[in-house]
XYZ file of C-alpha atoms in Angstrom:
737
model
C 65.173 -5.480 -112.632
C 66.298 -2.372 -110.727
C 63.080 -2.462 -109.035
C 63.997 -5.871 -107.288
C 65.222 -3.935 -103.913
C 65.136 -6.916 -101.755
C 67.088 -9.073 -104.013
C 70.489 -10.191 -102.553
C 71.661 -12.813 -104.766
C 71.839 -12.458 -108.484
C 73.395 -15.338 -110.511
C 73.344 -14.599 -114.299
C 76.758 -16.546 -115.087
C 77.531 -18.735 -118.176
C 74.979 -17.219 -120.480
C 75.179 -15.334 -123.547
C 74.368 -11.761 -122.370
C 76.234 -8.876 -124.693
C 76.268 -5.089 -124.390
C 77.332 -3.324 -121.496
C 76.758 -4.028 -117.814
C 73.518 -2.019 -116.878
C 73.311 0.856 -114.622
C 70.200 -0.168 -113.352
C 71.882 -2.814 -111.245
C 73.287 -0.426 -108.987
C 69.714 -0.012 -107.488
C 69.619 -3.288 -106.119
C 70.734 -1.970 -102.976
C 70.429 -5.155 -100.892
C 72.273 -7.085 -103.204
C 75.120 -9.201 -101.558
C 76.361 -11.731 -104.518
C 76.425 -10.684 -108.180
C 77.795 -12.770 -110.516
C 77.810 -12.521 -114.419
C 80.904 -14.567 -115.042
C 81.194 -16.127 -118.539
C 79.149 -13.862 -120.881
C 79.697 -11.391 -123.721
C 79.410 -8.125 -121.880
C 81.644 -5.439 -123.135
C 82.266 -1.636 -122.227
C 83.414 -0.235 -118.981
C 82.633 -1.624 -115.538
C 80.116 1.350 -114.522
C 81.041 3.379 -111.391
C 77.724 2.964 -110.337
C 78.024 -0.349 -108.719
C 80.005 1.398 -106.178
C 76.598 1.953 -104.991
C 76.014 -1.447 -104.112
C 76.906 -0.828 -100.257
C 75.989 -4.455 -99.093
C 77.873 -6.209 -101.863
C 80.094 -8.949 -100.447
C 80.951 -10.880 -103.602
C 81.125 -9.605 -107.083
C 82.392 -12.021 -110.218
C 82.625 -10.118 -113.665
C 85.268 -12.523 -115.233
C 85.239 -14.379 -118.580
C 83.829 -11.194 -120.351
C 84.990 -8.770 -122.577
C 85.036 -5.729 -120.284
C 87.396 -2.666 -121.366
C 88.603 0.305 -119.444
C 90.065 0.616 -116.181
C 89.076 -0.229 -112.912
C 86.569 2.058 -111.409
C 85.429 0.272 -108.205
C 86.339 1.183 -104.673
C 86.150 4.682 -105.020
C 83.525 5.089 -102.415
C 81.479 2.755 -100.534
C 81.939 -0.893 -101.221
C 83.269 -1.873 -97.412
C 81.642 -4.980 -97.347
C 83.364 -6.448 -100.120
C 85.263 -9.688 -99.517
C 85.445 -11.199 -103.108
C 86.310 -9.302 -106.333
C 86.740 -11.612 -109.850
C 87.615 -9.535 -112.905
C 89.910 -12.044 -114.293
C 89.910 -13.164 -118.238
C 88.858 -9.376 -119.861
C 90.374 -6.619 -121.327
C 91.020 -4.258 -118.109
C 93.923 -1.973 -118.795
C 95.459 0.700 -116.645
C 96.815 0.281 -112.704
C 94.992 -0.261 -110.080
C 93.270 2.844 -108.370
C 95.263 4.616 -105.896
C 92.423 4.341 -103.199
C 91.650 0.935 -103.950
C 91.516 -0.593 -100.405
C 91.901 2.672 -98.704
C 88.393 2.210 -97.107
C 88.154 -1.411 -97.163
C 90.181 -3.837 -94.837
C 87.523 -6.776 -95.649
C 88.833 -7.747 -99.257
C 89.816 -11.255 -98.853
C 90.033 -12.471 -102.410
C 91.176 -10.370 -105.507
C 91.351 -12.080 -108.795
C 92.834 -9.862 -111.559
C 94.421 -12.629 -114.002
C 94.475 -12.661 -117.698
C 93.845 -8.995 -118.334
C 96.187 -6.113 -119.751
C 97.210 -4.131 -116.426
C 100.325 -2.599 -116.251
C 102.959 -0.783 -114.223
C 104.828 -1.777 -110.994
C 103.373 -3.860 -108.497
C 100.617 -1.934 -107.053
C 101.511 -0.674 -103.555
C 97.592 0.350 -102.990
C 97.073 -3.473 -102.575
C 99.397 -3.438 -99.550
C 96.347 -1.467 -97.907
C 94.293 -4.710 -98.167
C 95.334 -6.153 -94.760
C 92.701 -8.920 -94.740
C 93.642 -10.019 -98.317
C 94.172 -14.045 -98.411
C 94.313 -14.715 -102.246
C 95.775 -12.416 -104.748
C 96.195 -13.309 -108.437
C 97.767 -10.572 -110.557
C 99.006 -13.384 -113.222
C 99.002 -13.080 -116.931
C 99.403 -9.139 -116.868
C 101.993 -6.704 -117.884
C 103.292 -5.747 -114.694
C 106.950 -5.010 -114.155
C 109.691 -3.894 -111.712
C 110.768 -5.196 -108.616
C 108.863 -7.030 -105.959
C 108.523 -4.452 -103.157
C 110.295 -5.369 -99.839
C 106.947 -4.475 -97.837
C 104.900 -7.187 -99.542
C 105.248 -8.805 -96.152
C 102.454 -6.496 -95.205
C 100.008 -8.990 -96.523
C 100.559 -11.190 -93.511
C 97.385 -13.175 -94.059
C 98.369 -14.071 -97.685
C 97.824 -17.804 -98.385
C 97.784 -17.839 -102.253
C 100.388 -15.222 -104.289
C 100.003 -15.864 -107.818
C 102.328 -13.341 -110.218
C 103.278 -15.622 -112.788
C 103.475 -14.526 -116.617
C 104.358 -10.871 -115.873
C 107.817 -9.078 -116.479
C 108.850 -8.907 -113.037
C 112.368 -8.312 -112.513
C 114.858 -7.718 -109.858
C 115.787 -9.874 -106.595
C 113.002 -11.526 -104.411
C 113.098 -9.838 -101.492
C 114.112 -11.522 -98.554
C 111.222 -10.138 -96.724
C 109.352 -13.082 -98.332
C 109.885 -15.064 -95.453
C 107.797 -13.129 -93.248
C 104.726 -13.959 -94.987
C 104.249 -17.091 -92.647
C 100.585 -18.130 -93.927
C 101.515 -18.416 -97.457
C 100.899 -21.791 -98.881
C 100.882 -21.229 -102.754
C 103.677 -19.238 -104.163
C 103.548 -18.866 -108.160
C 106.267 -16.575 -109.618
C 106.863 -18.394 -112.774
C 107.592 -16.839 -116.159
C 108.938 -13.789 -114.938
C 112.456 -12.290 -114.982
C 113.458 -12.878 -111.276
C 117.261 -13.106 -110.853
C 119.745 -13.364 -108.177
C 119.780 -15.896 -105.643
C 117.021 -17.553 -103.933
C 116.885 -15.897 -100.321
C 117.455 -18.452 -97.408
C 114.816 -16.917 -95.584
C 112.360 -18.718 -97.870
C 113.078 -21.571 -94.959
C 110.697 -20.074 -92.519
C 107.807 -20.409 -94.874
C 106.565 -23.611 -92.847
C 103.294 -23.672 -94.424
C 104.209 -23.468 -98.106
C 103.143 -26.064 -100.097
C 103.708 -25.251 -103.799
C 106.643 -23.239 -105.082
C 106.753 -22.444 -108.690
C 109.709 -20.525 -109.657
C 110.325 -22.180 -113.182
C 111.432 -20.196 -116.417
C 113.104 -17.075 -114.470
C 116.858 -16.132 -114.253
C 117.526 -17.255 -110.708
C 121.087 -18.315 -109.945
C 123.357 -19.680 -107.222
C 122.699 -22.795 -105.298
C 119.683 -24.050 -103.878
C 119.425 -22.850 -100.366
C 119.641 -25.835 -97.714
C 117.220 -23.678 -96.031
C 114.326 -24.760 -98.207
C 114.539 -28.401 -96.909
C 113.225 -26.590 -93.621
C 109.780 -25.828 -95.693
C 108.269 -29.297 -94.271
C 104.860 -28.974 -95.775
C 106.488 -28.691 -99.376
C 104.263 -31.073 -102.115
C 105.649 -29.295 -105.372
C 108.694 -27.644 -106.256
C 109.304 -26.640 -109.837
C 112.622 -24.441 -110.651
C 112.663 -25.672 -114.183
C 114.683 -23.290 -116.628
C 116.830 -21.379 -114.392
C 120.615 -21.335 -113.544
C 120.876 -22.963 -110.259
C 124.443 -24.352 -109.759
C 126.048 -26.270 -106.963
C 124.373 -29.948 -105.933
C 120.818 -30.699 -104.969
C 120.581 -30.134 -101.274
C 121.720 -33.276 -99.286
C 119.128 -32.812 -96.653
C 116.171 -32.857 -99.409
C 114.892 -36.227 -97.690
C 113.500 -33.935 -94.709
C 110.638 -33.119 -97.384
C 108.502 -35.766 -96.459
C 105.479 -34.808 -98.197
C 107.196 -33.816 -101.379
C 105.417 -35.215 -104.570
C 106.832 -33.394 -107.464
C 110.393 -32.515 -107.589
C 111.224 -30.350 -110.888
C 114.591 -29.115 -111.253
C 115.098 -29.656 -115.039
C 117.259 -27.247 -117.211
C 119.628 -25.831 -114.478
C 123.331 -26.200 -114.175
C 123.043 -28.561 -111.116
C 125.989 -30.895 -110.472
C 127.058 -33.737 -108.178
C 125.220 -37.021 -107.389
C 121.522 -37.730 -106.341
C 121.544 -37.373 -102.589
C 120.514 -40.734 -101.093
C 118.488 -39.056 -98.670
C 115.921 -38.671 -101.602
C 115.102 -41.890 -101.214
C 113.060 -41.127 -98.165
C 110.865 -38.758 -99.845
C 108.471 -41.763 -100.186
C 105.619 -39.649 -101.360
C 107.511 -38.699 -104.590
C 105.707 -39.217 -107.618
C 107.367 -37.113 -110.221
C 111.257 -36.884 -110.401
C 112.451 -34.630 -113.094
C 116.241 -33.868 -113.067
C 117.067 -33.967 -116.767
C 119.177 -31.416 -118.491
C 121.631 -30.918 -115.944
C 125.241 -32.056 -115.015
C 124.395 -34.520 -112.596
C 126.850 -37.444 -112.448
C 127.182 -40.545 -110.294
C 125.208 -43.809 -110.331
C 121.582 -43.919 -108.743
C 121.549 -44.460 -105.009
C 120.062 -47.859 -103.830
C 117.605 -45.770 -101.827
C 115.524 -45.412 -105.073
C 113.896 -48.639 -103.997
C 111.934 -46.869 -101.343
C 109.978 -44.393 -103.765
C 107.373 -46.680 -103.997
C 104.881 -43.971 -105.316
C 106.875 -42.761 -108.064
C 105.330 -42.859 -111.675
C 107.515 -40.785 -113.714
C 111.261 -40.133 -113.707
C 113.340 -38.214 -116.293
C 117.180 -38.097 -115.664
C 117.952 -37.621 -119.786
C 120.875 -35.178 -120.835
C 123.356 -35.931 -117.838
C 126.348 -37.920 -116.881
C 124.774 -40.791 -114.811
C 126.688 -43.995 -114.944
C 126.867 -47.556 -113.838
C 124.353 -50.077 -113.882
C 121.028 -49.890 -112.651
C 120.421 -50.989 -109.364
C 118.138 -54.159 -109.076
C 116.013 -52.304 -106.641
C 114.565 -50.495 -109.597
C 112.380 -53.700 -110.181
C 110.338 -52.979 -107.207
C 108.944 -49.823 -108.385
C 105.637 -51.162 -109.619
C 103.990 -47.746 -110.405
C 106.445 -46.711 -112.883
C 104.705 -45.397 -116.102
C 107.383 -43.136 -117.796
C 111.070 -43.795 -117.484
C 113.690 -41.430 -119.325
C 117.451 -42.220 -118.656
C 118.396 -41.337 -122.510
C 122.064 -39.586 -123.028
C 123.676 -40.790 -119.792
C 126.448 -43.141 -119.489
C 124.566 -46.091 -118.044
C 125.597 -49.523 -118.851
C 124.891 -53.142 -117.899
C 121.401 -54.834 -118.614
C 118.105 -53.103 -118.936
C 116.286 -56.043 -116.875
C 115.759 -53.746 -113.669
C 113.604 -51.668 -115.308
C 110.864 -54.633 -116.054
C 109.146 -54.669 -112.896
C 106.268 -52.377 -113.738
C 103.064 -53.610 -115.457
C 102.065 -49.924 -115.952
C 105.026 -48.989 -117.918
C 103.844 -46.798 -120.999
C 107.211 -45.075 -121.610
C 110.671 -46.194 -121.800
C 113.436 -44.280 -123.409
C 117.239 -45.485 -122.911
C 118.412 -43.948 -126.014
C 122.222 -43.172 -125.929
C 123.592 -44.996 -123.313
C 125.928 -48.096 -123.148
C 123.180 -50.894 -122.470
C 124.140 -54.276 -123.566
C 122.974 -57.630 -124.243
C 119.742 -58.919 -125.560
C 116.285 -56.997 -125.216
C 114.462 -58.905 -122.788
C 111.420 -60.748 -123.938
C 109.451 -60.023 -120.469
C 109.671 -56.413 -121.447
C 106.361 -57.565 -123.079
C 104.828 -58.099 -120.021
C 104.118 -54.057 -119.998
C 101.119 -54.470 -121.714
C 100.380 -50.777 -121.824
C 103.456 -49.668 -123.258
C 103.298 -47.245 -126.048
C 106.733 -45.943 -126.509
C 110.122 -47.454 -126.458
C 113.268 -46.025 -127.192
C 116.576 -48.155 -127.043
C 118.580 -46.466 -129.804
C 122.251 -45.792 -129.699
C 123.422 -48.973 -127.210
C 125.033 -52.185 -127.816
C 122.186 -54.261 -127.781
C 122.283 -57.515 -129.579
C 120.129 -60.367 -130.567
C 116.852 -60.529 -132.285
C 113.741 -58.698 -131.691
C 111.596 -60.893 -128.897
C 108.623 -62.679 -130.724
C 106.699 -61.563 -127.612
C 106.732 -58.225 -128.559
C 103.378 -59.230 -130.492
C 101.633 -58.336 -127.194
C 102.579 -54.896 -127.294
C 99.223 -53.969 -129.305
C 99.519 -50.180 -127.788
C 102.899 -49.632 -129.108
C 103.133 -46.375 -130.795
C 106.804 -45.581 -130.915
C 109.295 -48.405 -131.575
C 112.949 -46.904 -131.963
C 115.663 -49.846 -131.641
C 118.385 -48.230 -134.370
C 122.026 -47.877 -133.911
C 122.380 -51.285 -132.164
C 123.532 -54.551 -133.322
C 120.520 -56.301 -133.608
C 120.115 -58.959 -136.371
C 117.776 -61.401 -137.747
C 114.653 -60.623 -139.763
C 111.995 -58.330 -139.014
C 109.717 -60.540 -136.740
C 106.223 -60.894 -138.431
C 104.715 -60.793 -134.836
C 104.929 -56.923 -135.086
C 102.363 -57.010 -137.418
C 99.765 -57.074 -134.481
C 101.218 -53.722 -133.494
C 98.503 -51.797 -135.539
C 99.208 -48.579 -133.452
C 102.701 -48.054 -134.592
C 103.478 -44.599 -135.726
C 107.047 -44.718 -135.652
C 109.064 -47.819 -136.630
C 112.908 -47.259 -136.433
C 115.445 -49.785 -137.019
C 117.932 -48.016 -138.650
C 121.676 -48.916 -138.338
C 121.471 -52.528 -137.621
C 122.337 -55.645 -138.973
C 118.782 -56.887 -139.776
C 118.417 -58.791 -143.092
C 115.701 -60.466 -145.036
C 113.148 -58.535 -147.337
C 111.067 -55.676 -146.262
C 107.511 -57.367 -144.872
C 104.564 -56.485 -146.985
C 102.520 -56.443 -143.627
C 104.171 -52.803 -143.218
C 101.374 -51.822 -145.299
C 98.690 -52.975 -142.815
C 100.075 -50.209 -140.458
C 97.801 -47.596 -141.175
C 98.691 -45.074 -138.434
C 102.576 -45.404 -139.802
C 103.835 -41.752 -139.879
C 107.922 -42.693 -139.837
C 109.437 -45.501 -141.145
C 113.135 -45.940 -140.985
C 115.068 -49.069 -141.856
C 118.007 -47.601 -143.415
C 121.809 -48.976 -142.834
C 120.896 -52.850 -142.720
C 120.924 -55.657 -145.133
C 117.423 -55.752 -146.355
C 117.259 -57.010 -150.107
C 114.561 -57.646 -152.821
C 111.728 -55.262 -153.621
C 110.252 -52.264 -151.733
C 106.983 -53.506 -151.058
C 104.542 -51.794 -153.181
C 102.074 -52.140 -150.001
C 103.786 -49.291 -148.261
C 101.325 -47.369 -150.651
C 98.611 -48.130 -148.385
C 100.234 -46.043 -145.445
C 98.574 -43.066 -146.242
C 99.653 -41.105 -143.392
C 103.687 -41.697 -143.844
C 105.798 -38.719 -143.291
C 109.112 -40.163 -143.646
C 110.134 -43.108 -145.592
C 113.707 -44.014 -145.132
C 115.502 -47.215 -146.627
C 118.922 -45.653 -147.761
C 122.079 -47.949 -147.725
C 120.462 -51.359 -147.981
C 120.351 -53.977 -151.071
C 117.195 -53.369 -152.281
C 116.599 -54.099 -155.966
C 113.797 -53.546 -158.484
C 111.985 -50.650 -159.549
C 110.524 -47.727 -157.193
C 106.915 -48.655 -156.999
C 104.636 -46.493 -158.658
C 102.427 -46.825 -155.600
C 104.756 -44.287 -153.812
C 102.472 -41.900 -155.157
C 99.837 -42.953 -152.713
C 101.738 -41.302 -149.856
C 100.353 -37.877 -150.500
C 101.416 -36.806 -146.876
C 105.214 -37.670 -147.454
C 107.835 -35.267 -146.158
C 110.996 -37.005 -146.693
C 111.823 -40.254 -149.329
C 115.415 -41.592 -148.975
C 116.325 -44.416 -150.903
C 119.976 -43.669 -151.715
C 122.580 -45.994 -151.763
C 120.617 -49.458 -152.929
C 120.284 -51.111 -156.219
C 117.096 -49.843 -157.413
C 116.642 -49.799 -161.127
C 114.187 -48.667 -163.926
C 113.047 -45.247 -164.096
C 112.025 -42.590 -161.596
C 108.190 -42.936 -161.628
C 105.965 -40.084 -162.751
C 103.528 -40.636 -159.980
C 106.176 -39.152 -157.677
C 104.309 -35.882 -158.634
C 101.289 -36.985 -156.118
C 103.709 -36.172 -153.183
C 102.990 -32.727 -153.306
C 104.305 -32.180 -149.255
C 107.320 -33.661 -150.020
C 110.540 -31.288 -149.022
C 113.694 -33.981 -149.228
C 114.198 -36.304 -151.752
C 117.126 -38.800 -151.950
C 117.159 -41.121 -154.932
C 121.275 -41.315 -155.298
C 123.603 -44.149 -155.537
C 121.308 -46.214 -157.402
C 120.991 -47.707 -161.248
C 118.061 -45.378 -162.213
C 117.789 -44.987 -165.748
C 115.624 -42.894 -167.985
C 115.109 -39.083 -168.096
C 114.313 -36.938 -164.678
C 110.448 -36.855 -164.980
C 109.403 -33.384 -165.750
C 106.577 -34.150 -163.106
C 109.123 -33.389 -160.241
C 108.890 -29.844 -161.019
C 105.495 -29.840 -159.476
C 106.877 -30.797 -156.328
C 107.171 -27.146 -155.039
C 107.565 -27.822 -151.356
C 110.860 -29.371 -152.181
C 113.139 -27.542 -149.944
C 116.129 -29.387 -148.310
C 117.336 -31.281 -151.281
C 116.745 -33.017 -154.424
C 119.589 -35.533 -154.850
C 119.686 -37.655 -157.986
C 123.374 -38.158 -158.377
C 125.216 -41.466 -159.117
C 122.512 -43.202 -161.505
C 122.545 -43.477 -164.958
C 120.042 -40.908 -165.928
C 119.945 -39.573 -169.343
C 118.289 -36.862 -171.428
C 117.602 -33.377 -170.725
C 117.225 -31.436 -167.436
C 113.725 -30.683 -167.228
C 113.028 -27.011 -167.465
C 110.191 -27.505 -164.844
C 113.116 -27.833 -162.033
C 112.720 -23.952 -162.168
C 109.525 -24.419 -160.269
C 111.252 -25.667 -157.445
C 112.007 -22.093 -155.885
C 112.249 -23.016 -152.310
C 115.026 -25.523 -152.991
C 118.374 -25.306 -151.196
C 120.311 -28.303 -152.659
C 120.329 -29.899 -155.952
C 122.904 -32.613 -157.181
C 122.394 -34.214 -160.615
C 126.296 -35.177 -160.643
C 127.573 -38.396 -162.050
C 124.435 -39.008 -164.581
C 124.329 -39.107 -168.353
C 122.434 -35.833 -168.611
C 122.881 -33.775 -171.895
C 121.708 -30.687 -173.604
C 122.094 -27.253 -172.189
C 121.290 -26.420 -168.546
C 117.961 -24.698 -168.681
C 118.031 -20.786 -167.934
C 114.778 -21.575 -165.675
C 117.159 -23.034 -163.067
C 118.231 -19.458 -162.567
C 115.080 -18.822 -160.397
C 116.235 -20.885 -157.843
C 116.953 -18.021 -155.748
C 117.287 -20.280 -152.568
C 119.732 -22.727 -153.980
C 123.049 -22.684 -151.806
C 124.545 -26.087 -153.268
C 124.681 -26.996 -156.654
C 126.500 -30.061 -158.057
C 125.867 -30.646 -161.957
C 129.587 -32.323 -162.586
C 130.438 -35.255 -164.524
C 127.317 -35.165 -167.055
C 127.329 -34.515 -170.815
C 125.888 -31.079 -170.350
C 126.705 -28.372 -173.088
C 126.483 -24.853 -173.630
C 126.258 -21.654 -171.582
C 125.499 -21.746 -168.065
C 122.980 -19.007 -166.188
C 124.937 -16.306 -165.122
C 123.389 -16.630 -161.407
C 125.474 -19.759 -161.180
C 128.782 -17.808 -161.363
C 128.906 -17.606 -157.503
C 128.976 -21.521 -157.305
C 132.685 -23.489 -157.052
C 134.103 -24.743 -160.224
C 133.618 -28.439 -158.937
C 129.849 -28.139 -159.337
C 130.451 -27.845 -162.949
C 133.789 -30.108 -163.785
C 133.445 -33.030 -165.933
C 131.043 -31.182 -168.764
C 133.413 -30.753 -171.478
C 131.025 -28.594 -173.411
C 130.043 -26.373 -170.764
C 131.184 -22.889 -170.475
C 130.325 -19.561 -168.875
C 131.397 -18.348 -165.315
C 133.160 -19.825 -163.215
C 134.074 -21.981 -166.256
C 135.833 -20.693 -169.118
C 133.820 -17.890 -170.984
C 132.101 -18.427 -174.069
C 132.901 -16.922 -177.462
C 130.129 -15.275 -179.280
C 129.371 -17.064 -182.773
C 126.527 -16.315 -184.972
C 124.413 -14.965 -181.992
C 125.161 -18.476 -180.124
C 127.867 -19.085 -177.732
C 131.389 -20.564 -179.541
C 130.851 -24.589 -178.475
C 134.342 -26.135 -177.393
C 136.631 -27.386 -180.286
C 137.253 -30.647 -180.997
C 140.544 -32.702 -181.262
C 140.172 -32.925 -185.055
C 139.711 -29.047 -185.119
C 142.587 -28.470 -182.972
C 144.779 -30.552 -185.269
C 143.580 -28.655 -188.269
C 144.399 -25.318 -186.657
C 147.850 -26.480 -185.718
C 148.798 -27.624 -189.507
C 147.415 -24.349 -190.617
C 149.524 -22.121 -188.505
C 152.658 -24.384 -189.727
C 151.669 -23.987 -193.024
C 151.248 -20.144 -193.033
C 154.638 -19.885 -190.997
C 156.520 -21.524 -193.793
C 155.024 -19.008 -196.414
C 155.922 -16.387 -194.489
C 159.390 -17.431 -193.869
C 159.998 -17.718 -197.581
C 158.567 -14.665 -198.880
C 161.182 -12.856 -196.226
C 163.894 -14.942 -197.427
C 162.998 -13.730 -201.208
C 163.009 -10.045 -200.310
C 165.952 -9.967 -198.183
C 167.938 -11.732 -201.649
C 166.268 -9.069 -203.487
C 167.472 -6.458 -201.006
C 171.110 -7.537 -201.488
C 170.748 -7.772 -205.228
C 169.873 -3.914 -205.234
C 172.469 -2.698 -203.098
C 174.969 -4.284 -205.406
C 173.439 -2.495 -208.285
C 173.636 0.732 -206.612
C 177.190 0.422 -205.362
C 178.029 -0.165 -209.299
C 176.235 2.833 -210.518
C 177.303 5.156 -208.092
C 180.549 4.866 -209.879
C 179.154 6.415 -213.124
C 178.948 10.530 -211.326
C 175.870 9.647 -209.155
C 173.287 10.267 -211.696
C 171.411 7.316 -210.602
C 171.832 7.907 -206.822
C 170.119 10.964 -207.322
C 167.069 9.139 -208.824
C 167.062 6.742 -206.122
C 166.956 9.632 -203.504
C 164.017 10.975 -205.360
C 162.394 7.827 -205.252
C 162.975 7.372 -201.377
C 160.960 10.963 -201.007
C 158.230 10.022 -202.923
C 157.963 6.534 -201.610
C 159.321 6.230 -198.311
C 157.778 8.416 -195.624
C 155.948 10.944 -197.357
C 153.226 13.052 -196.051
C 150.087 11.744 -194.845
C 148.014 13.305 -197.294
C 149.315 11.038 -199.693
C 148.672 7.553 -198.350
C 145.498 7.113 -199.710
C 146.643 7.711 -203.226
C 145.103 5.767 -205.853
C 148.626 5.365 -207.196
C 150.481 4.201 -203.904
C 149.657 1.361 -201.505
C 151.156 0.636 -198.025
C 151.264 -2.607 -196.576
C 152.394 -4.233 -193.165
C 155.305 -6.655 -192.736
C 152.910 -9.288 -191.613
C 150.349 -8.748 -194.227
C 149.811 -10.819 -197.146
C 150.002 -10.966 -200.234
C 153.186 -8.946 -199.640
C 153.738 -7.068 -202.831
C 150.070 -6.044 -204.708
C 149.680 -7.994 -208.076
C 149.257 -4.884 -210.430
C 152.993 -3.868 -209.286
C 154.646 -7.286 -210.103
C 155.968 -6.002 -213.554
C 157.539 -2.491 -212.359
C 159.780 -3.997 -209.379
C 162.591 -2.317 -209.738
C 165.979 -1.387 -207.495
C 163.520 0.637 -205.428
C 161.130 -2.366 -204.339
C 161.894 -2.010 -200.670
C 160.293 1.229 -200.077
C 156.752 -0.436 -200.983
C 156.558 -1.628 -197.399
C 155.519 0.774 -194.592
C 157.647 -0.129 -191.728
C 155.931 -0.139 -188.484
C 157.361 1.318 -185.296
């Protein structure tokens, strides 16, 4: 190829060439256009390409090139466009990058691994019109001399680590049209000098740390079509002169600290299509000038403090597709929002709307997301909802809705989320729910549904969450529940369910939250639950009538954080396999019939976790006494009575013996007194006996002829000495001190 001396245009883009860039390309001395985009080329950019002195456009993007930039060192004076994007080029910009070249107009280096501060070498590229350094590792402050690039129309510095303040000299770049600085660490105030950029069309500063008020001078940028300040720390109010931006199409101010009302002048931005003011501290009512925003198709005001009724003028906004006014203080009727036939999403969650759900809401045939939860709505679900065949998300929970679940909703075959919790719905659960094959979340909890759980729910194979707690459901848990192999959450607590827990639940291998408490379930805990190894949030079987032993297989639930088996009739010992539940931080086994020793790892749980099990012992309960290699069981009432009787009997015997001894002592004393009158012969014998028996030397204590007894020992006197008791019998007792 190097022999094609006259070749001027070479386009090999979007092939599968691999290997390095051939050095022979440098021999194409007349080449003006070289495009190798979208191949698998690797290695460094050969410095020999500097010999292509006629080259005007070079595109090496979307390859696997590495190393540093080795171009512009000598002769590429005619180059106007250089595209090196989407490679793995490292290092910084060469110091002589534009030293001899003022013709470069377009430089695209985005999505590489270039680093260092903003390349001051680029400030020599005086003809530069488009500069893209996005998605690299540049850092530090932006230079105040940035305005040297006076011809720049597009400046893209996003997705780097630039910091510091935005230099006010940015206002001198009078030709700037598109300025992308998002996803950096720019802080401080937005300089008012930015208002001098009369040609500025797109200003993306989102995901920085900008603070202070939005300068009113910004509204002088009359060419602005898109403003995105999402995720900063702007304070104060929206500039009241925002209506001067007649060409504004997108206004994104979400997730700041803005306060005050929406300026009425906003209604004069008649080209506005997207208005995002969510996650601020805005307040007040919607201005009546909203009716002028005829091009508006997306408006998100959620997480603010807006209040009052919706202006009837909203009915005229026929292009509205997405409305999210959730988490505010709006009140009154939702009727003004029903003028758009193109409506696809309506979210009014957490407000104070009242009245019934308008049936003409069904006129929005493309509605796929309807959320009216946490309001004060009353009445039934309109039968006209059968027309909403595109509906995927229906959330009417936490209202005062009544009646049955309209069978017309069976036409909504695309439903993925069906949430009616905390209302006053009644009747039986419809079996047609089993036809909703796309259903992923079903929550009918806290209503007045009765009857059995329809077995047809087992057909909803994509169901992730099934919550029916706090109803009046009865009958058995259908074994078809095992068909819900994708289920993550099952909550059936506070119903009147009976029968045993179906063993088919073992097929719900992805479940991580299982609540069956406060029912009338009987039988034993199926050991198959031990196969639900993804159980993590909770296993709650409390307040039922379960019996039998706790299955040792529960020890396999090593991710489990909370286990509640309280208020049942469980028996036997607590299996030591439960000691493997190292993630457990809440345990309740109270009020059962458990016995034996607790695993030592349970000592850190409160006493209340085990109360109501009389035969259970071990920390934090009373310790168990070792007996025959096993821990001693708690004593029965009969055994306690027997022990008390034995103690009383023994005490009585001891008292009688002591009384007998005292009498004998008194008798001996009398004899000794009398015999002393006979000249002391007998007294001397007694003294000798004292020296012999009383407190003789230690070496005599183990003599075969003498025994020593403690006062509380039985029998009090050895049998073999009974016949030899004399006046010295008192000395047969060793007195402990």
